[in-house]
mmCIF file with all atom_site columns, C-alpha atoms in Angstrom:
data_model
loop_
_atom_site.group_PDB
_atom_site.id
_atom_site.type_symbol
_atom_site.label_atom_id
_atom_site.label_alt_id
_atom_site.label_comp_id
_atom_site.label_asym_id
_atom_site.label_entity_id
_atom_site.label_seq_id
_atom_site.pdbx_PDB_ins_code
_atom_site.Cartn_x
_atom_site.Cartn_y
_atom_site.Cartn_z
_atom_site.occupancy
_atom_site.B_iso_or_equiv
_atom_site.pdbx_formal_charge
_atom_site.auth_seq_id
_atom_site.auth_comp_id
_atom_site.auth_asym_id
_atom_site.auth_atom_id
_atom_site.pdbx_PDB_model_num
ATOM 1   C CA . UNK A 1 1   ? 15.556  15.109 196.304 1.00 0.00 ? 74  UNK A CA 1
ATOM 2   C CA . UNK A 1 2   ? 12.652  17.415 197.163 1.00 0.00 ? 75  UNK A CA 1
ATOM 3   C CA . UNK A 1 3   ? 11.599  15.473 200.268 1.00 0.00 ? 76  UNK A CA 1
ATOM 4   C CA . UNK A 1 4   ? 14.898  15.975 202.224 1.00 0.00 ? 77  UNK A CA 1
ATOM 5   C CA . UNK A 1 5   ? 14.777  19.694 201.460 1.00 0.00 ? 78  UNK A CA 1
ATOM 6   C CA . UNK A 1 6   ? 11.172  19.870 202.669 1.00 0.00 ? 79  UNK A CA 1
ATOM 7   C CA . UNK A 1 7   ? 12.094  18.049 205.889 1.00 0.00 ? 80  UNK A CA 1
ATOM 8   C CA . UNK A 1 8   ? 15.020  20.421 206.517 1.00 0.00 ? 81  UNK A CA 1
ATOM 9   C CA . UNK A 1 9   ? 12.904  23.529 205.878 1.00 0.00 ? 82  UNK A CA 1
ATOM 10  C CA . UNK A 1 10  ? 10.076  22.188 208.081 1.00 0.00 ? 83  UNK A CA 1
ATOM 11  C CA . UNK A 1 11  ? 12.519  21.424 210.898 1.00 0.00 ? 84  UNK A CA 1
ATOM 12  C CA . UNK A 1 12  ? 14.067  24.900 210.635 1.00 0.00 ? 85  UNK A CA 1
ATOM 13  C CA . UNK A 1 13  ? 10.647  26.583 210.812 1.00 0.00 ? 86  UNK A CA 1
ATOM 14  C CA . UNK A 1 14  ? 9.656   24.408 213.776 1.00 0.00 ? 87  UNK A CA 1
ATOM 15  C CA . UNK A 1 15  ? 12.874  25.137 215.674 1.00 0.00 ? 88  UNK A CA 1
ATOM 16  C CA . UNK A 1 16  ? 12.655  28.864 214.955 1.00 0.00 ? 89  UNK A CA 1
ATOM 17  C CA . UNK A 1 17  ? 9.131   28.925 216.402 1.00 0.00 ? 90  UNK A CA 1
ATOM 18  C CA . UNK A 1 18  ? 10.214  27.102 219.536 1.00 0.00 ? 91  UNK A CA 1
ATOM 19  C CA . UNK A 1 19  ? 13.177  29.412 220.065 1.00 0.00 ? 92  UNK A CA 1
ATOM 20  C CA . UNK A 1 20  ? 10.892  32.175 221.309 1.00 0.00 ? 93  UNK A CA 1
ATOM 21  C CA . UNK A 1 21  ? 8.720   30.046 223.611 1.00 0.00 ? 94  UNK A CA 1
ATOM 22  C CA . UNK A 1 22  ? 9.811   30.631 227.224 1.00 0.00 ? 95  UNK A CA 1
ATOM 23  C CA . UNK A 1 23  ? 10.542  27.509 229.256 1.00 0.00 ? 96  UNK A CA 1
ATOM 24  C CA . UNK A 1 24  ? 11.039  29.141 232.644 1.00 0.00 ? 97  UNK A CA 1
ATOM 25  C CA . UNK A 1 25  ? 10.488  32.372 234.511 1.00 0.00 ? 98  UNK A CA 1
ATOM 26  C CA . UNK A 1 26  ? 7.864   34.107 236.553 1.00 0.00 ? 99  UNK A CA 1
ATOM 27  C CA . UNK A 1 27  ? 4.236   34.193 235.404 1.00 0.00 ? 100 UNK A CA 1
ATOM 28  C CA . UNK A 1 28  ? 2.751   37.684 235.544 1.00 0.00 ? 101 UNK A CA 1
ATOM 29  C CA . UNK A 1 29  ? -0.944  38.403 235.229 1.00 0.00 ? 102 UNK A CA 1
ATOM 30  C CA . UNK A 1 30  ? -1.916  41.498 233.336 1.00 0.00 ? 103 UNK A CA 1
ATOM 31  C CA . UNK A 1 31  ? -4.930  43.185 231.842 1.00 0.00 ? 104 UNK A CA 1
ATOM 32  C CA . UNK A 1 32  ? -6.982  40.940 229.583 1.00 0.00 ? 105 UNK A CA 1
ATOM 33  C CA . UNK A 1 33  ? -6.525  42.345 226.086 1.00 0.00 ? 106 UNK A CA 1
ATOM 34  C CA . UNK A 1 34  ? -7.966  39.818 223.667 1.00 0.00 ? 107 UNK A CA 1
ATOM 35  C CA . UNK A 1 35  ? -8.600  41.843 220.560 1.00 0.00 ? 108 UNK A CA 1
ATOM 36  C CA . UNK A 1 36  ? -12.007 42.353 219.082 1.00 0.00 ? 109 UNK A CA 1
ATOM 37  C CA . UNK A 1 37  ? -13.446 40.308 216.303 1.00 0.00 ? 110 UNK A CA 1
ATOM 38  C CA . UNK A 1 38  ? -14.121 41.285 212.740 1.00 0.00 ? 111 UNK A CA 1
ATOM 39  C CA . UNK A 1 39  ? -17.876 41.292 213.304 1.00 0.00 ? 112 UNK A CA 1
ATOM 40  C CA . UNK A 1 40  ? -17.934 44.049 215.919 1.00 0.00 ? 113 UNK A CA 1
ATOM 41  C CA . UNK A 1 41  ? -14.796 45.851 214.806 1.00 0.00 ? 114 UNK A CA 1
ATOM 42  C CA . UNK A 1 42  ? -14.941 49.565 214.243 1.00 0.00 ? 115 UNK A CA 1
ATOM 43  C CA . UNK A 1 43  ? -12.463 50.688 211.635 1.00 0.00 ? 116 UNK A CA 1
ATOM 44  C CA . UNK A 1 44  ? -11.521 54.193 212.712 1.00 0.00 ? 117 UNK A CA 1
ATOM 45  C CA . UNK A 1 45  ? -11.831 57.145 210.405 1.00 0.00 ? 118 UNK A CA 1
ATOM 46  C CA . UNK A 1 46  ? -8.746  59.250 210.995 1.00 0.00 ? 119 UNK A CA 1
ATOM 47  C CA . UNK A 1 47  ? -8.095  62.776 209.827 1.00 0.00 ? 120 UNK A CA 1
ATOM 48  C CA . UNK A 1 48  ? -4.919  64.226 208.317 1.00 0.00 ? 121 UNK A CA 1
ATOM 49  C CA . UNK A 1 49  ? -3.247  67.281 209.853 1.00 0.00 ? 122 UNK A CA 1
ATOM 50  C CA . UNK A 1 50  ? -5.023  70.612 209.491 1.00 0.00 ? 123 UNK A CA 1
ATOM 51  C CA . UNK A 1 51  ? -3.399  73.879 208.510 1.00 0.00 ? 124 UNK A CA 1
ATOM 52  C CA . UNK A 1 52  ? -2.336  75.714 211.661 1.00 0.00 ? 125 UNK A CA 1
ATOM 53  C CA . UNK A 1 53  ? -2.290  72.690 214.006 1.00 0.00 ? 126 UNK A CA 1
ATOM 54  C CA . UNK A 1 54  ? -0.060  73.288 217.041 1.00 0.00 ? 127 UNK A CA 1
ATOM 55  C CA . UNK A 1 55  ? 2.759   70.864 217.953 1.00 0.00 ? 128 UNK A CA 1
ATOM 56  C CA . UNK A 1 56  ? 0.535   69.218 220.593 1.00 0.00 ? 129 UNK A CA 1
ATOM 57  C CA . UNK A 1 57  ? -2.315  68.886 218.064 1.00 0.00 ? 130 UNK A CA 1
ATOM 58  C CA . UNK A 1 58  ? 0.097   67.334 215.545 1.00 0.00 ? 131 UNK A CA 1
ATOM 59  C CA . UNK A 1 59  ? 1.300   64.719 218.050 1.00 0.00 ? 132 UNK A CA 1
ATOM 60  C CA . UNK A 1 60  ? -2.250  64.070 219.246 1.00 0.00 ? 133 UNK A CA 1
ATOM 61  C CA . UNK A 1 61  ? -3.424  63.653 215.654 1.00 0.00 ? 134 UNK A CA 1
ATOM 62  C CA . UNK A 1 62  ? -0.542  61.284 214.934 1.00 0.00 ? 135 UNK A CA 1
ATOM 63  C CA . UNK A 1 63  ? -1.452  59.154 217.957 1.00 0.00 ? 136 UNK A CA 1
ATOM 64  C CA . UNK A 1 64  ? -5.065  58.993 216.791 1.00 0.00 ? 137 UNK A CA 1
ATOM 65  C CA . UNK A 1 65  ? -4.047  58.221 213.193 1.00 0.00 ? 138 UNK A CA 1
ATOM 66  C CA . UNK A 1 66  ? -1.529  55.501 214.026 1.00 0.00 ? 139 UNK A CA 1
ATOM 67  C CA . UNK A 1 67  ? -4.437  53.139 214.762 1.00 0.00 ? 140 UNK A CA 1
ATOM 68  C CA . UNK A 1 68  ? -5.254  52.875 211.047 1.00 0.00 ? 141 UNK A CA 1
ATOM 69  C CA . UNK A 1 69  ? -2.974  50.589 209.024 1.00 0.00 ? 142 UNK A CA 1
ATOM 70  C CA . UNK A 1 70  ? -4.722  51.572 205.775 1.00 0.00 ? 143 UNK A CA 1
ATOM 71  C CA . UNK A 1 71  ? -2.343  52.372 202.925 1.00 0.00 ? 144 UNK A CA 1
ATOM 72  C CA . UNK A 1 72  ? 0.704   51.654 205.103 1.00 0.00 ? 145 UNK A CA 1
ATOM 73  C CA . UNK A 1 73  ? -0.375  54.155 207.768 1.00 0.00 ? 146 UNK A CA 1
ATOM 74  C CA . UNK A 1 74  ? -0.707  56.941 205.182 1.00 0.00 ? 147 UNK A CA 1
ATOM 75  C CA . UNK A 1 75  ? -2.669  59.308 207.435 1.00 0.00 ? 148 UNK A CA 1
ATOM 76  C CA . UNK A 1 76  ? -0.263  58.841 210.367 1.00 0.00 ? 149 UNK A CA 1
ATOM 77  C CA . UNK A 1 77  ? 2.681   59.479 208.019 1.00 0.00 ? 150 UNK A CA 1
ATOM 78  C CA . UNK A 1 78  ? 1.076   62.796 206.978 1.00 0.00 ? 151 UNK A CA 1
ATOM 79  C CA . UNK A 1 79  ? 1.920   64.092 210.482 1.00 0.00 ? 152 UNK A CA 1
ATOM 80  C CA . UNK A 1 80  ? 5.625   63.342 209.973 1.00 0.00 ? 153 UNK A CA 1
ATOM 81  C CA . UNK A 1 81  ? 8.372   65.419 208.383 1.00 0.00 ? 154 UNK A CA 1
ATOM 82  C CA . UNK A 1 82  ? 9.244   64.105 204.890 1.00 0.00 ? 155 UNK A CA 1
ATOM 83  C CA . UNK A 1 83  ? 12.465  62.324 205.875 1.00 0.00 ? 156 UNK A CA 1
ATOM 84  C CA . UNK A 1 84  ? 10.796  60.697 208.902 1.00 0.00 ? 157 UNK A CA 1
ATOM 85  C CA . UNK A 1 85  ? 7.936   59.467 206.707 1.00 0.00 ? 158 UNK A CA 1
ATOM 86  C CA . UNK A 1 86  ? 10.461  57.192 205.000 1.00 0.00 ? 159 UNK A CA 1
ATOM 87  C CA . UNK A 1 87  ? 12.162  55.895 208.163 1.00 0.00 ? 160 UNK A CA 1
ATOM 88  C CA . UNK A 1 88  ? 9.330   55.439 210.691 1.00 0.00 ? 161 UNK A CA 1
ATOM 89  C CA . UNK A 1 89  ? 8.580   51.726 211.002 1.00 0.00 ? 162 UNK A CA 1
ATOM 90  C CA . UNK A 1 90  ? 5.149   50.944 212.490 1.00 0.00 ? 163 UNK A CA 1
ATOM 91  C CA . UNK A 1 91  ? 5.678   47.184 212.001 1.00 0.00 ? 164 UNK A CA 1
ATOM 92  C CA . UNK A 1 92  ? 8.023   46.784 214.986 1.00 0.00 ? 165 UNK A CA 1
ATOM 93  C CA . UNK A 1 93  ? 5.076   46.272 217.344 1.00 0.00 ? 166 UNK A CA 1
ATOM 94  C CA . UNK A 1 94  ? 3.006   48.418 219.655 1.00 0.00 ? 167 UNK A CA 1
ATOM 95  C CA . UNK A 1 95  ? 3.199   49.833 223.144 1.00 0.00 ? 168 UNK A CA 1
ATOM 96  C CA . UNK A 1 96  ? -0.153  49.830 224.917 1.00 0.00 ? 169 UNK A CA 1
ATOM 97  C CA . UNK A 1 97  ? -0.703  52.780 227.262 1.00 0.00 ? 170 UNK A CA 1
ATOM 98  C CA . UNK A 1 98  ? -3.456  53.459 229.782 1.00 0.00 ? 171 UNK A CA 1
ATOM 99  C CA . UNK A 1 99  ? -5.842  56.147 228.619 1.00 0.00 ? 172 UNK A CA 1
ATOM 100 C CA . UNK A 1 100 ? -8.263  56.206 231.543 1.00 0.00 ? 173 UNK A CA 1
ATOM 101 C CA . UNK A 1 101 ? -7.610  59.932 232.046 1.00 0.00 ? 174 UNK A CA 1
ATOM 102 C CA . UNK A 1 102 ? -6.959  60.705 228.386 1.00 0.00 ? 175 UNK A CA 1
ATOM 103 C CA . UNK A 1 103 ? -3.470  60.903 226.931 1.00 0.00 ? 176 UNK A CA 1
ATOM 104 C CA . UNK A 1 104 ? -1.687  63.939 228.353 1.00 0.00 ? 177 UNK A CA 1
ATOM 105 C CA . UNK A 1 105 ? 0.812   65.721 226.105 1.00 0.00 ? 178 UNK A CA 1
ATOM 106 C CA . UNK A 1 106 ? 3.082   68.555 227.261 1.00 0.00 ? 179 UNK A CA 1
ATOM 107 C CA . UNK A 1 107 ? 5.096   70.823 224.969 1.00 0.00 ? 180 UNK A CA 1
ATOM 108 C CA . UNK A 1 108 ? 8.631   71.796 225.971 1.00 0.00 ? 181 UNK A CA 1
ATOM 109 C CA . UNK A 1 109 ? 10.164  73.865 223.168 1.00 0.00 ? 182 UNK A CA 1
ATOM 110 C CA . UNK A 1 110 ? 10.607  71.635 220.123 1.00 0.00 ? 183 UNK A CA 1
ATOM 111 C CA . UNK A 1 111 ? 9.569   68.520 222.060 1.00 0.00 ? 184 UNK A CA 1
ATOM 112 C CA . UNK A 1 112 ? 6.164   67.138 222.965 1.00 0.00 ? 185 UNK A CA 1
ATOM 113 C CA . UNK A 1 113 ? 6.331   64.826 225.968 1.00 0.00 ? 186 UNK A CA 1
ATOM 114 C CA . UNK A 1 114 ? 4.105   61.862 226.736 1.00 0.00 ? 187 UNK A CA 1
ATOM 115 C CA . UNK A 1 115 ? 4.191   60.133 230.125 1.00 0.00 ? 188 UNK A CA 1
ATOM 116 C CA . UNK A 1 116 ? 1.536   57.470 230.682 1.00 0.00 ? 189 UNK A CA 1
ATOM 117 C CA . UNK A 1 117 ? 1.194   54.138 232.487 1.00 0.00 ? 190 UNK A CA 1
ATOM 118 C CA . UNK A 1 118 ? 2.210   51.292 230.176 1.00 0.00 ? 191 UNK A CA 1
ATOM 119 C CA . UNK A 1 119 ? -0.218  48.367 230.072 1.00 0.00 ? 192 UNK A CA 1
ATOM 120 C CA . UNK A 1 120 ? 1.622   46.017 227.724 1.00 0.00 ? 193 UNK A CA 1
ATOM 121 C CA . UNK A 1 121 ? 3.609   45.394 224.574 1.00 0.00 ? 194 UNK A CA 1
ATOM 122 C CA . UNK A 1 122 ? 2.488   43.850 221.306 1.00 0.00 ? 195 UNK A CA 1
ATOM 123 C CA . UNK A 1 123 ? 5.353   42.261 219.383 1.00 0.00 ? 196 UNK A CA 1
ATOM 124 C CA . UNK A 1 124 ? 5.839   42.540 215.638 1.00 0.00 ? 197 UNK A CA 1
ATOM 125 C CA . UNK A 1 125 ? 4.304   39.054 215.262 1.00 0.00 ? 198 UNK A CA 1
ATOM 126 C CA . UNK A 1 126 ? 1.256   39.889 217.402 1.00 0.00 ? 199 UNK A CA 1
ATOM 127 C CA . UNK A 1 127 ? 2.204   38.385 220.756 1.00 0.00 ? 200 UNK A CA 1
ATOM 128 C CA . UNK A 1 128 ? 0.783   40.428 223.631 1.00 0.00 ? 201 UNK A CA 1
ATOM 129 C CA . UNK A 1 129 ? 2.875   40.688 226.809 1.00 0.00 ? 202 UNK A CA 1
ATOM 130 C CA . UNK A 1 130 ? 1.434   42.545 229.820 1.00 0.00 ? 203 UNK A CA 1
ATOM 131 C CA . UNK A 1 131 ? 3.775   45.071 231.416 1.00 0.00 ? 204 UNK A CA 1
ATOM 132 C CA . UNK A 1 132 ? 4.723   44.707 235.081 1.00 0.00 ? 205 UNK A CA 1
ATOM 133 C CA . UNK A 1 133 ? 2.608   46.783 237.436 1.00 0.00 ? 206 UNK A CA 1
ATOM 134 C CA . UNK A 1 134 ? 3.570   50.469 237.727 1.00 0.00 ? 207 UNK A CA 1
ATOM 135 C CA . UNK A 1 135 ? 5.460   50.510 234.410 1.00 0.00 ? 208 UNK A CA 1
ATOM 136 C CA . UNK A 1 136 ? 5.596   54.030 233.033 1.00 0.00 ? 209 UNK A CA 1
ATOM 137 C CA . UNK A 1 137 ? 6.205   54.997 229.405 1.00 0.00 ? 210 UNK A CA 1
ATOM 138 C CA . UNK A 1 138 ? 8.080   58.268 229.066 1.00 0.00 ? 211 UNK A CA 1
ATOM 139 C CA . UNK A 1 139 ? 8.702   59.249 225.474 1.00 0.00 ? 212 UNK A CA 1
ATOM 140 C CA . UNK A 1 140 ? 8.971   62.403 223.464 1.00 0.00 ? 213 UNK A CA 1
ATOM 141 C CA . UNK A 1 141 ? 8.342   63.577 219.935 1.00 0.00 ? 214 UNK A CA 1
ATOM 142 C CA . UNK A 1 142 ? 10.464  66.298 218.379 1.00 0.00 ? 215 UNK A CA 1
ATOM 143 C CA . UNK A 1 143 ? 8.669   68.711 216.089 1.00 0.00 ? 216 UNK A CA 1
ATOM 144 C CA . UNK A 1 144 ? 9.717   71.331 213.561 1.00 0.00 ? 217 UNK A CA 1
ATOM 145 C CA . UNK A 1 145 ? 8.081   73.470 210.937 1.00 0.00 ? 218 UNK A CA 1
ATOM 146 C CA . UNK A 1 146 ? 7.925   72.209 207.359 1.00 0.00 ? 219 UNK A CA 1
ATOM 147 C CA . UNK A 1 147 ? 6.642   74.785 204.882 1.00 0.00 ? 220 UNK A CA 1
ATOM 148 C CA . UNK A 1 148 ? 5.170   76.771 207.782 1.00 0.00 ? 221 UNK A CA 1
ATOM 149 C CA . UNK A 1 149 ? 3.347   73.800 209.335 1.00 0.00 ? 222 UNK A CA 1
ATOM 150 C CA . UNK A 1 150 ? 4.368   71.729 212.357 1.00 0.00 ? 223 UNK A CA 1
ATOM 151 C CA . UNK A 1 151 ? 5.433   68.150 211.681 1.00 0.00 ? 224 UNK A CA 1
ATOM 152 C CA . UNK A 1 152 ? 7.027   65.411 213.794 1.00 0.00 ? 225 UNK A CA 1
ATOM 153 C CA . UNK A 1 153 ? 10.699  64.938 212.955 1.00 0.00 ? 226 UNK A CA 1
ATOM 154 C CA . UNK A 1 154 ? 11.594  62.558 215.788 1.00 0.00 ? 227 UNK A CA 1
ATOM 155 C CA . UNK A 1 155 ? 9.429   59.572 216.730 1.00 0.00 ? 228 UNK A CA 1
ATOM 156 C CA . UNK A 1 156 ? 10.128  56.071 218.001 1.00 0.00 ? 229 UNK A CA 1
ATOM 157 C CA . UNK A 1 157 ? 9.341   53.123 215.757 1.00 0.00 ? 230 UNK A CA 1
ATOM 158 C CA . UNK A 1 158 ? 6.194   51.138 216.413 1.00 0.00 ? 231 UNK A CA 1
ATOM 159 C CA . UNK A 1 159 ? 2.699   52.156 217.387 1.00 0.00 ? 232 UNK A CA 1
ATOM 160 C CA . UNK A 1 160 ? 1.293   53.710 220.551 1.00 0.00 ? 233 UNK A CA 1
ATOM 161 C CA . UNK A 1 161 ? -2.172  52.335 221.269 1.00 0.00 ? 234 UNK A CA 1
ATOM 162 C CA . UNK A 1 162 ? -4.639  52.277 224.135 1.00 0.00 ? 235 UNK A CA 1
ATOM 163 C CA . UNK A 1 163 ? -6.503  49.137 225.249 1.00 0.00 ? 236 UNK A CA 1
ATOM 164 C CA . UNK A 1 164 ? -9.655  50.589 223.675 1.00 0.00 ? 237 UNK A CA 1
ATOM 165 C CA . UNK A 1 165 ? -8.063  51.176 220.272 1.00 0.00 ? 238 UNK A CA 1
ATOM 166 C CA . UNK A 1 166 ? -6.243  47.839 220.425 1.00 0.00 ? 239 UNK A CA 1
ATOM 167 C CA . UNK A 1 167 ? -9.565  46.051 220.881 1.00 0.00 ? 240 UNK A CA 1
ATOM 168 C CA . UNK A 1 168 ? -11.139 48.027 218.037 1.00 0.00 ? 241 UNK A CA 1
ATOM 169 C CA . UNK A 1 169 ? -8.461  47.592 215.385 1.00 0.00 ? 242 UNK A CA 1
ATOM 170 C CA . UNK A 1 170 ? -6.960  44.175 216.185 1.00 0.00 ? 243 UNK A CA 1
ATOM 171 C CA . UNK A 1 171 ? -8.560  40.749 216.203 1.00 0.00 ? 244 UNK A CA 1
ATOM 172 C CA . UNK A 1 172 ? -7.306  37.543 217.746 1.00 0.00 ? 245 UNK A CA 1
ATOM 173 C CA . UNK A 1 173 ? -6.065  34.613 215.689 1.00 0.00 ? 246 UNK A CA 1
ATOM 174 C CA . UNK A 1 174 ? -4.268  31.432 216.573 1.00 0.00 ? 247 UNK A CA 1
ATOM 175 C CA . UNK A 1 175 ? -1.067  30.026 215.180 1.00 0.00 ? 248 UNK A CA 1
ATOM 176 C CA . UNK A 1 176 ? 0.002   26.509 215.994 1.00 0.00 ? 249 UNK A CA 1
ATOM 177 C CA . UNK A 1 177 ? 3.275   24.810 216.913 1.00 0.00 ? 250 UNK A CA 1
ATOM 178 C CA . UNK A 1 178 ? 4.080   21.154 217.387 1.00 0.00 ? 251 UNK A CA 1
ATOM 179 C CA . UNK A 1 179 ? 4.641   20.107 220.987 1.00 0.00 ? 252 UNK A CA 1
ATOM 180 C CA . UNK A 1 180 ? 8.026   18.682 222.045 1.00 0.00 ? 253 UNK A CA 1
ATOM 181 C CA . UNK A 1 181 ? 7.260   15.079 221.078 1.00 0.00 ? 254 UNK A CA 1
ATOM 182 C CA . UNK A 1 182 ? 5.508   16.227 217.885 1.00 0.00 ? 255 UNK A CA 1
ATOM 183 C CA . UNK A 1 183 ? 2.294   14.430 218.833 1.00 0.00 ? 256 UNK A CA 1
ATOM 184 C CA . UNK A 1 184 ? -0.075  17.401 218.716 1.00 0.00 ? 257 UNK A CA 1
ATOM 185 C CA . UNK A 1 185 ? -0.419  21.055 217.856 1.00 0.00 ? 258 UNK A CA 1
ATOM 186 C CA . UNK A 1 186 ? -0.244  23.702 220.571 1.00 0.00 ? 259 UNK A CA 1
ATOM 187 C CA . UNK A 1 187 ? -2.161  26.950 219.928 1.00 0.00 ? 260 UNK A CA 1
ATOM 188 C CA . UNK A 1 188 ? -0.587  30.363 220.417 1.00 0.00 ? 261 UNK A CA 1
ATOM 189 C CA . UNK A 1 189 ? -3.040  33.273 220.381 1.00 0.00 ? 262 UNK A CA 1
ATOM 190 C CA . UNK A 1 190 ? -1.837  36.393 218.601 1.00 0.00 ? 263 UNK A CA 1
ATOM 191 C CA . UNK A 1 191 ? -3.404  39.714 217.628 1.00 0.00 ? 264 UNK A CA 1
ATOM 192 C CA . UNK A 1 192 ? -3.512  40.867 214.011 1.00 0.00 ? 265 UNK A CA 1
ATOM 193 C CA . UNK A 1 193 ? -4.646  44.211 212.551 1.00 0.00 ? 266 UNK A CA 1
ATOM 194 C CA . UNK A 1 194 ? -8.161  44.109 211.112 1.00 0.00 ? 267 UNK A CA 1
ATOM 195 C CA . UNK A 1 195 ? -7.584  46.555 208.251 1.00 0.00 ? 268 UNK A CA 1
ATOM 196 C CA . UNK A 1 196 ? -4.466  44.961 206.798 1.00 0.00 ? 269 UNK A CA 1
#
């Protein structure tokens, strides 16, 4: 009785894994982002918001803090308004942006705008996909005062990382799938957070 159930569950897991493996389409080369390794990893020390931080400083601090997964991104959540702290979901993946000139933030009223070249996307399961050349990420953060201090009350789910921070706080790992005729395992390299 247990063996048929095990076979059915194994088949379902196998088929679910294969459902996301592309079988056709164009191959695009992108930047080589491999993740660091746990031996040379630098776990960042991030700071919470300071009293009197401006809207741009709050967004900048949030972007620096969202590299640390410690305590479910507790320091990054400190930059958010209370209701957003509960709804922001960092586990949806990450957008990797180019920081060669530093991340530029511009305030427009209650919004802080970010417009940077996008290098790639990291899925919620750690699969890295390079972005097509000349892809631009344009996003904004809305801010408001909470108890006299600026906090972010509008932010997209997921993380915003740079290639440098990605390589510092993620490491590569491999997961394996059976090939079509089930004769061998095929590796799939993924990136996983170091401090989780």
